[in-house]
Every structure is written in C-alpha cells, then in structure tokens.
GROMACS .gro file of C-alpha atoms in nm:
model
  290
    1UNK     CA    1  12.909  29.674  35.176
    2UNK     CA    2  12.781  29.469  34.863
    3UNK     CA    3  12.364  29.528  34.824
    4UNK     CA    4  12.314  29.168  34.899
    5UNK     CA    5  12.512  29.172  35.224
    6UNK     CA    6  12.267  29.512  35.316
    7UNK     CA    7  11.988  29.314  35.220
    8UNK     CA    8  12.106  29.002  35.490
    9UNK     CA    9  12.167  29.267  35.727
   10UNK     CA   10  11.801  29.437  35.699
   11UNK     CA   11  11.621  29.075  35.727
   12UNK     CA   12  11.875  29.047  36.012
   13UNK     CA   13  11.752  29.341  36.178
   14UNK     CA   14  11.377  29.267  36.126
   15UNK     CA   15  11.375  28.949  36.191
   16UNK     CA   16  11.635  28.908  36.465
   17UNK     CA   17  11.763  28.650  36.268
   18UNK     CA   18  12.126  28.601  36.236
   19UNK     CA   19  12.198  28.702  35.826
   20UNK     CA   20  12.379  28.369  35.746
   21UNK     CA   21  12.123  28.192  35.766
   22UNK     CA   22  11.957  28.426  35.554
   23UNK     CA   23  12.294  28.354  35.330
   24UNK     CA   24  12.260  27.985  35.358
   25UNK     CA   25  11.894  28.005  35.194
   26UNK     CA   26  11.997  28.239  34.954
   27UNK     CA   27  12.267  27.927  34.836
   28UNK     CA   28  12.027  27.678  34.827
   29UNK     CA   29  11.806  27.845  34.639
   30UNK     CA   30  12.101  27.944  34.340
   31UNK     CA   31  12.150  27.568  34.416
   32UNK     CA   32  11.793  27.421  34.358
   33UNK     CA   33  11.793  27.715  34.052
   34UNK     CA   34  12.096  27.530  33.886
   35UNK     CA   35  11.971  27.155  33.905
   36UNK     CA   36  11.642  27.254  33.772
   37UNK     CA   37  11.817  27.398  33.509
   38UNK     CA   38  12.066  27.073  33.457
   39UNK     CA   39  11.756  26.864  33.454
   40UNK     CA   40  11.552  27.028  33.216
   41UNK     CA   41  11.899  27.010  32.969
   42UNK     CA   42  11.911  26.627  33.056
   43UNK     CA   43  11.564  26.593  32.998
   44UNK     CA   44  11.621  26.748  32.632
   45UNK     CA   45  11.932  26.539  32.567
   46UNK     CA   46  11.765  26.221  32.643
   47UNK     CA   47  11.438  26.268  32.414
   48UNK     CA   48  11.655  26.383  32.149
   49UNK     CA   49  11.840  26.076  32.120
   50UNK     CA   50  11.581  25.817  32.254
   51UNK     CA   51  11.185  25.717  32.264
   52UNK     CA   52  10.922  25.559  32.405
   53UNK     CA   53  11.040  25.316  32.715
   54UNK     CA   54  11.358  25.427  32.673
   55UNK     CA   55  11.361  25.728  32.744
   56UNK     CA   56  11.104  25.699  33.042
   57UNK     CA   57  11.369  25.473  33.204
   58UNK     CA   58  11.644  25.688  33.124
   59UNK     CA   59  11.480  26.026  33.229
   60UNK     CA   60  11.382  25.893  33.565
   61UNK     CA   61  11.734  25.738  33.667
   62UNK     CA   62  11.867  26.063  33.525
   63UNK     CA   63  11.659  26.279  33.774
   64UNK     CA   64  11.670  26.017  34.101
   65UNK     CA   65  12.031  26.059  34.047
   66UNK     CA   66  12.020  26.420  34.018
   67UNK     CA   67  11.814  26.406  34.312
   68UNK     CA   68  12.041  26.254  34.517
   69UNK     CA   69  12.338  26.435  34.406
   70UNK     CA   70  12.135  26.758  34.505
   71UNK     CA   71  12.065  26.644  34.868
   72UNK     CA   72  12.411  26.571  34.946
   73UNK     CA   73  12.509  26.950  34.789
   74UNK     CA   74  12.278  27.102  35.078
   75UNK     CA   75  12.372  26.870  35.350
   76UNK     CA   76  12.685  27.012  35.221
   77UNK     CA   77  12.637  27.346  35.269
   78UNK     CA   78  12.470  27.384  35.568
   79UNK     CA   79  12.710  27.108  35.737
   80UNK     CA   80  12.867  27.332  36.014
   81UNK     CA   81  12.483  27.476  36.080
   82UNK     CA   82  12.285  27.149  36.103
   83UNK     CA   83  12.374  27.103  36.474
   84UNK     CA   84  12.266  27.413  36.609
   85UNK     CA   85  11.935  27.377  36.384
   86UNK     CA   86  11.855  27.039  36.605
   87UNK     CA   87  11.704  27.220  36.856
   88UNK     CA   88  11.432  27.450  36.646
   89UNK     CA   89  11.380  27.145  36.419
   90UNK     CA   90  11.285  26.914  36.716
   91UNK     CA   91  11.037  27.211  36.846
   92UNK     CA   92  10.901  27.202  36.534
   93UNK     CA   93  10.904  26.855  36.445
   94UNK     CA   94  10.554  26.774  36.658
   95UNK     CA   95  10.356  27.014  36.467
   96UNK     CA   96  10.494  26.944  36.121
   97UNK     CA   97  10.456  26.558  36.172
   98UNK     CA   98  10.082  26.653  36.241
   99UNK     CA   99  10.054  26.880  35.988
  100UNK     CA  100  10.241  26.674  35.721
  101UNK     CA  101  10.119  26.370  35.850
  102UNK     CA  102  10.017  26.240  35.533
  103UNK     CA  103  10.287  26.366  35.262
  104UNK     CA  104  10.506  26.187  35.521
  105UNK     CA  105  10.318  25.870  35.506
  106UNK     CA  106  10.308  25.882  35.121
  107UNK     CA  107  10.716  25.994  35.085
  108UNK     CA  108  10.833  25.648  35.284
  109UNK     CA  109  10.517  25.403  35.136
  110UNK     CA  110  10.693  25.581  34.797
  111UNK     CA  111  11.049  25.496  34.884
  112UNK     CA  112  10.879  25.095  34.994
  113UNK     CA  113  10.718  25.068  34.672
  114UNK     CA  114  11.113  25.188  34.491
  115UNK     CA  115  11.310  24.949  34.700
  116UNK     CA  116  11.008  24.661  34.754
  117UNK     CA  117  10.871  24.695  34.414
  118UNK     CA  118  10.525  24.554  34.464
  119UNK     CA  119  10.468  24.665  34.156
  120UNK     CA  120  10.650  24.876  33.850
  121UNK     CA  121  10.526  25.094  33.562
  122UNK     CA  122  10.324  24.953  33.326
  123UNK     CA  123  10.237  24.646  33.550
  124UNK     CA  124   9.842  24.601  33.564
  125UNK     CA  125   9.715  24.587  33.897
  126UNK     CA  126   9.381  24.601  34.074
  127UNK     CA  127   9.311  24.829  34.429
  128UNK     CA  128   8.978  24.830  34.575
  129UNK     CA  129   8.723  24.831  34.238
  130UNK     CA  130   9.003  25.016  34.058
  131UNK     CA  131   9.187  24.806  33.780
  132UNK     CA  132   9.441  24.956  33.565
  133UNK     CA  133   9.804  24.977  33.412
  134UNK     CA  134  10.052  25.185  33.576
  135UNK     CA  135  10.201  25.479  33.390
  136UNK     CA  136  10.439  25.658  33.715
  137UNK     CA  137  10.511  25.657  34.019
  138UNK     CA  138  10.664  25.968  34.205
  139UNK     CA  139  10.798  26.029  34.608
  140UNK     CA  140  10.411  26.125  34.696
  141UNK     CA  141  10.143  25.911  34.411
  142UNK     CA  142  10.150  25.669  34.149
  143UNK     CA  143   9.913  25.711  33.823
  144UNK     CA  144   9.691  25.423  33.708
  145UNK     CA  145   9.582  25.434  33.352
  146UNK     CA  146   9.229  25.277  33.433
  147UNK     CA  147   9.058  24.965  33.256
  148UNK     CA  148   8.678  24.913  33.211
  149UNK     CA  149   8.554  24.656  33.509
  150UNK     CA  150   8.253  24.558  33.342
  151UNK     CA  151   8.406  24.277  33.227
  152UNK     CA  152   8.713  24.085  33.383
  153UNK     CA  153   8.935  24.153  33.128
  154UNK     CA  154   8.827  24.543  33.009
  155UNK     CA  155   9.008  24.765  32.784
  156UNK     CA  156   9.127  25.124  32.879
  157UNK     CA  157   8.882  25.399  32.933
  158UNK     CA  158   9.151  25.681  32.917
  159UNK     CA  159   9.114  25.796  33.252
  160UNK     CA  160   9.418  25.858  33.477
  161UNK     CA  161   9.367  25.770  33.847
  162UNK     CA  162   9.644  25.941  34.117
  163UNK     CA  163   9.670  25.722  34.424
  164UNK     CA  164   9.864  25.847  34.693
  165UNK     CA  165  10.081  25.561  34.786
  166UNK     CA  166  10.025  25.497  35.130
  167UNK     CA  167   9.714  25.290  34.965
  168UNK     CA  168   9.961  24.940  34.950
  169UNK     CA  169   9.937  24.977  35.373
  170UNK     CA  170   9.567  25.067  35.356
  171UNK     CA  171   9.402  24.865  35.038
  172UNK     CA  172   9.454  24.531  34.913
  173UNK     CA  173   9.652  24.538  34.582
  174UNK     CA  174   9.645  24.281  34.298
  175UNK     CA  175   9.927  24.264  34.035
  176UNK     CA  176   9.847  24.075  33.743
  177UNK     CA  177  10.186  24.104  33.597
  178UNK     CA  178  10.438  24.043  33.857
  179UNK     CA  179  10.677  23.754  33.862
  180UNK     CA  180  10.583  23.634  33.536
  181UNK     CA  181  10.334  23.800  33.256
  182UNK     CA  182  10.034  23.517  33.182
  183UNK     CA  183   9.747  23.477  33.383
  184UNK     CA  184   9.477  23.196  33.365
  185UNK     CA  185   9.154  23.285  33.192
  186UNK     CA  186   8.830  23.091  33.149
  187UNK     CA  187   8.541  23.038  32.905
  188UNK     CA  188   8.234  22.889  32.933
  189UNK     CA  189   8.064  22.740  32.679
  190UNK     CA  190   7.718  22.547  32.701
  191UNK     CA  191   7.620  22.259  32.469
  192UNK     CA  192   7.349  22.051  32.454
  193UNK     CA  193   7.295  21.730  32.693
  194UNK     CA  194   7.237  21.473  32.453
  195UNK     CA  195   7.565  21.604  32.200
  196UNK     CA  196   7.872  21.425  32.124
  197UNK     CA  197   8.071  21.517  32.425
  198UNK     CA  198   8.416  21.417  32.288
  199UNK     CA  199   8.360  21.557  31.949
  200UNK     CA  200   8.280  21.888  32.118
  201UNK     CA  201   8.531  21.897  32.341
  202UNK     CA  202   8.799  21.795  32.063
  203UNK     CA  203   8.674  22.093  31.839
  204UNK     CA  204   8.734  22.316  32.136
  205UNK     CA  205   9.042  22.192  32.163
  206UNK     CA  206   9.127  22.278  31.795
  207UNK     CA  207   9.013  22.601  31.824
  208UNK     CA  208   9.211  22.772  32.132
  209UNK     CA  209   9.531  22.512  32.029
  210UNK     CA  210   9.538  22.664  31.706
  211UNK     CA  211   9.537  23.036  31.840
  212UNK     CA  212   9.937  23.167  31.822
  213UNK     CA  213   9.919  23.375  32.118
  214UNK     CA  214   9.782  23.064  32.340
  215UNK     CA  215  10.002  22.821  32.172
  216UNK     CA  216  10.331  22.999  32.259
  217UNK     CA  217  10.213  23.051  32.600
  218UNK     CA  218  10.271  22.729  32.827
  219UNK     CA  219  10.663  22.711  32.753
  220UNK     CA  220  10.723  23.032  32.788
  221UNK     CA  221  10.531  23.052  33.146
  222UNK     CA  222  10.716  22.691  33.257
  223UNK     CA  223  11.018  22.910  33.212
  224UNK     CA  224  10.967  23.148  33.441
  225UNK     CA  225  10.767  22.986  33.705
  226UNK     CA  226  11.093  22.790  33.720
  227UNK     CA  227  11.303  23.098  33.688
  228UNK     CA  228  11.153  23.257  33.974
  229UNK     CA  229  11.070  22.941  34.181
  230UNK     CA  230  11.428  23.093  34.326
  231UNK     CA  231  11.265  23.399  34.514
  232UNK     CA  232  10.906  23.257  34.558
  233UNK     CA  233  10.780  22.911  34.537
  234UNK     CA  234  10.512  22.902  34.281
  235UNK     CA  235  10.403  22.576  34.153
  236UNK     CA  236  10.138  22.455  33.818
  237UNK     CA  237  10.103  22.063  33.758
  238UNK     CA  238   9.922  22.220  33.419
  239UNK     CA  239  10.012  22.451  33.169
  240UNK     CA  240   9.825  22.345  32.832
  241UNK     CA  241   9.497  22.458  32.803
  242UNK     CA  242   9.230  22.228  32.943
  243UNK     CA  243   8.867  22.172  32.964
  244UNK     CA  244   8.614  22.096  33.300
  245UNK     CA  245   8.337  21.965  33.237
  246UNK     CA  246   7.954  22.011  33.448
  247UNK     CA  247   7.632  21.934  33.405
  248UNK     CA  248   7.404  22.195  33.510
  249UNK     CA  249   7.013  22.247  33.466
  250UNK     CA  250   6.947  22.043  33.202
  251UNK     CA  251   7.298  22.130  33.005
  252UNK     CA  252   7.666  22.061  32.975
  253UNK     CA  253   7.902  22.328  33.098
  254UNK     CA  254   8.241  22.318  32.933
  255UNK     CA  255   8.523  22.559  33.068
  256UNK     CA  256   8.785  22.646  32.905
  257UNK     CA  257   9.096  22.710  33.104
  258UNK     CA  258   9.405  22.884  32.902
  259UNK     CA  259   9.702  23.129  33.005
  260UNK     CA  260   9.697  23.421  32.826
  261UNK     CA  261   9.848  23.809  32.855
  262UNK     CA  262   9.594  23.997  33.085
  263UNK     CA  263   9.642  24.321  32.841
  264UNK     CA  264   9.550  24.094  32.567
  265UNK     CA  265   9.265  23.893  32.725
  266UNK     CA  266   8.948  24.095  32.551
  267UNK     CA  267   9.089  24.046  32.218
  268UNK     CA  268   9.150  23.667  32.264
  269UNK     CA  269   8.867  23.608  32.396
  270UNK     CA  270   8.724  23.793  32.070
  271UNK     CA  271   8.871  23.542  31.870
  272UNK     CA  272   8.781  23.242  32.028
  273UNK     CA  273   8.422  23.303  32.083
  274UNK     CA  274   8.446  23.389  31.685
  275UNK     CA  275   8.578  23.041  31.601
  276UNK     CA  276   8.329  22.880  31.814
  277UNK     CA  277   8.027  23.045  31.658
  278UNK     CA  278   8.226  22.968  31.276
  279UNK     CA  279   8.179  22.573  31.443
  280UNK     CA  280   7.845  22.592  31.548
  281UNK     CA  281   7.728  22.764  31.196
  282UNK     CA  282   7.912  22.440  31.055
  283UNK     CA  283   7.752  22.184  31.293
  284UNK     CA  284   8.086  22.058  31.451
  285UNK     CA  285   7.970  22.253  31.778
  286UNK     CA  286   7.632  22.156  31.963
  287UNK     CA  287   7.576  22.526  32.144
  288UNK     CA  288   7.272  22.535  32.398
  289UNK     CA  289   7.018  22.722  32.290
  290UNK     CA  290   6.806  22.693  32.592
   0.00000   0.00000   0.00000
C-alpha cells in the first residue's frame, strides 16, 4: 500500500470518515496548488508585456476566467460525491448562513455590482461623507482612493478606504462619472451694486469661454447625453456655460454655471478665480469688497 493511501486509511480510522473523501480534498488542494501557480505565471506574462490600465484590465479578466475555469474543475471532481454531500451540507447550511452571514451578503452585492455595474474602477463616487475614486473591486470589498471633502471638489489625501460591498443596499451612493464624464460646477462671484452689469458679466464670459478644458466640454457632453439617451433618458436644454444673476444684501451675486471633469474641478477652478482677480487688478471686474 502506497504511504498516501496509509495515510487516507489512518484519517479513515480516526475520524470514521470514509478515506475518499479524504482523497477528494487531497485533489482539490493539488488543484487550487496548480491555478495559483498558473496565475501567478499569467500575472508575470501580462506586466511584462503591458502597463498601467492595461494591464489592470487584462490581469483581472485573466484571473475571473481562471476563476471560473477552476470552479468547474472541482464541481468536476467531486461530481459523483455532491449528492450524497446534500444532506451534511443542508445540516450545516443554518449555522454557516449565520455564521457567514455577512461574507455572504458581500459575495452576491459583489457579483450585483460585476453584472449591474453601478459603478467601475476609477469612477469617482460619494457614500455617506466618503468621496473618492475607485481603485478595485473584489468578490467581498471595493477600495476607494479618498478625496478631501472640505471643499466640493477636493484632491486626494492618499488614503485607501475598503468598503465591504453590501454598502450599495445599505448607503446611498453617488457616481459622478457614470453615463457620461462632466458634471456641472458653479462659481460665485460678488460685484458691486452700482457696476456695469453687462460689462461684468461679458468679462466673465471671456474668461471661462476662453479656458480649453471648458470650451471643449459642451459638444463633447451633447454627444453622449444623446448617446446614452438609449438606456436612460437624460435631458439638458443648456450646455454652454451661463451666468444667474441675484441681488443679495446690498450686492450682486453672479454664478457661474460650467461643465467640467469632476477630477479636474480644483484646478479649474484655480484658474478661473486667477483670471478674475488678473480683471479686477485691471479694472474690467467690479469685485465686492464689502
């Protein structure tokens, strides 16, 4: 008798467990063994001969794949056994539902979130207080790559956030990305009372049309609100940037409304409020200074 099969045999005996299941196991581990090893060779292959996004994309349809292929090699294997298992996994089926309530909970809200999509890697969304862009999502949690909410439109503070995913059923989630990539963003600006109203409003004008990453903006969003008017109906009368105007306390509010990239909003905004002191320096814009 080979030393493995005396090995079965004493667990056998000890246990008063029949040794092929104890052979079975023994399979599925070799099994598991070699698809670790094939994916840590894939993995290899693909970062030699690709980068950044690219291989992110192709590394994770290489190992769902993989996955797959390995779940169908131990249904496989313990095909003519899985019947007579029914009855110990249905005993124990109450108890590990209680006990694994949540990984449970997470696994399907993760398989939701891969056939749903309510949102993808490196979308930036918003749960609860937390706002960020996010960097994976696996069978159990999703990483968020957090942005500072201090402001509405923050930059990264380096910290990665794990969410389990069951938080899409429990929390309400934002994505600022989804469908199309431009969201509206607003200035205020306060000038005097008594100033040239049109003149102000015309230099304002100037300034954000005269910005590139504005100016390119309303086509390129009337595409795609059109585009996916197919699947969702989403509809703007306005796409330029415009200005509202209100008098408040003793001063003129004027608010700028604009599409921009939400990853690129603190830097725009940068720019504008740069060009708008540059005009009142020069005169051509009557700031409040109330």
């Amino acid at each position: 008798m080979l030393p493995l099969e005396e090995f079965y045999k004493y667990l056998s005996d000890t246990t008063s467990i029949d040794k092929v299941y104890y052979e079975l196991i023994f399979s599925t581990l070799i099994l598991i063994l070699f698809f670790i090893g094939i994916k840590t060779i894939g993995k290899l292959i693909i970062s030699k001969y690709s980068s950044g996004r690219k291989e992110f994309v192709g590394t994770q349809i290489f190992i769902i794949t993989l996955n797959i292929i390995e779940c169908f090699c131990v249904i496989f294997i313990w095909d003519d056994y899985i019947k007579s298992l029914m009855t110990f996994v249905s005993v124990l089926s109450a108890a590990m539902t209680i006990a694994l309530r949540d990984i449970i909970y997470n696994f399907f809200s993760g398989l939701y979130i891969k056939i749903k999509r309510p949102f993808k890697v490196e979308d930036r969304i918003q749960i609860d207080d937390l706002r960020g862009d996010v960097m994976s999502i696996s069978a159990l949690d999703f990483e968020v790559l957090e942005i500072s909410t201090s402001e509405n439109n923050g930059q990264s503070t380096g910290v990665v956030v794990s969410m389990p995913n069951s938080y899409i059923f429990t929390k309400p989630l934002k994505n600022l990305t989804k469908g199309f990539k431009y969201i509206w963003d607003e200035i205020v600006v306060k000038v005097e009372l008594d100033c040239d109203l049109a003149a102000n409003k015309q230099e304002l004008f100037k300034i954000v049309n005269n910005i590139e990453t504005i100016k390119s903006i309303p086509k390129k969003m009337k595409s795609e609100v059109e585009n996916l008017n197919n699947s969702n109906r989403i509809y703007f009368n306005q796409y330029d940037p415009i200005i509202y105007t209100k008098i408040v306390d003793g001063h003129i509010e004027l608010t700028i409304r604009f599409l921009m990239h939400p990853k690129k909003a603190r830097y725009i905004e940068s720019v504008i409020w740069n060009k708008i002191y540059t005009s009142y320096k020069e005169g051509t814009i009557n700031l409040y200074k109330g």
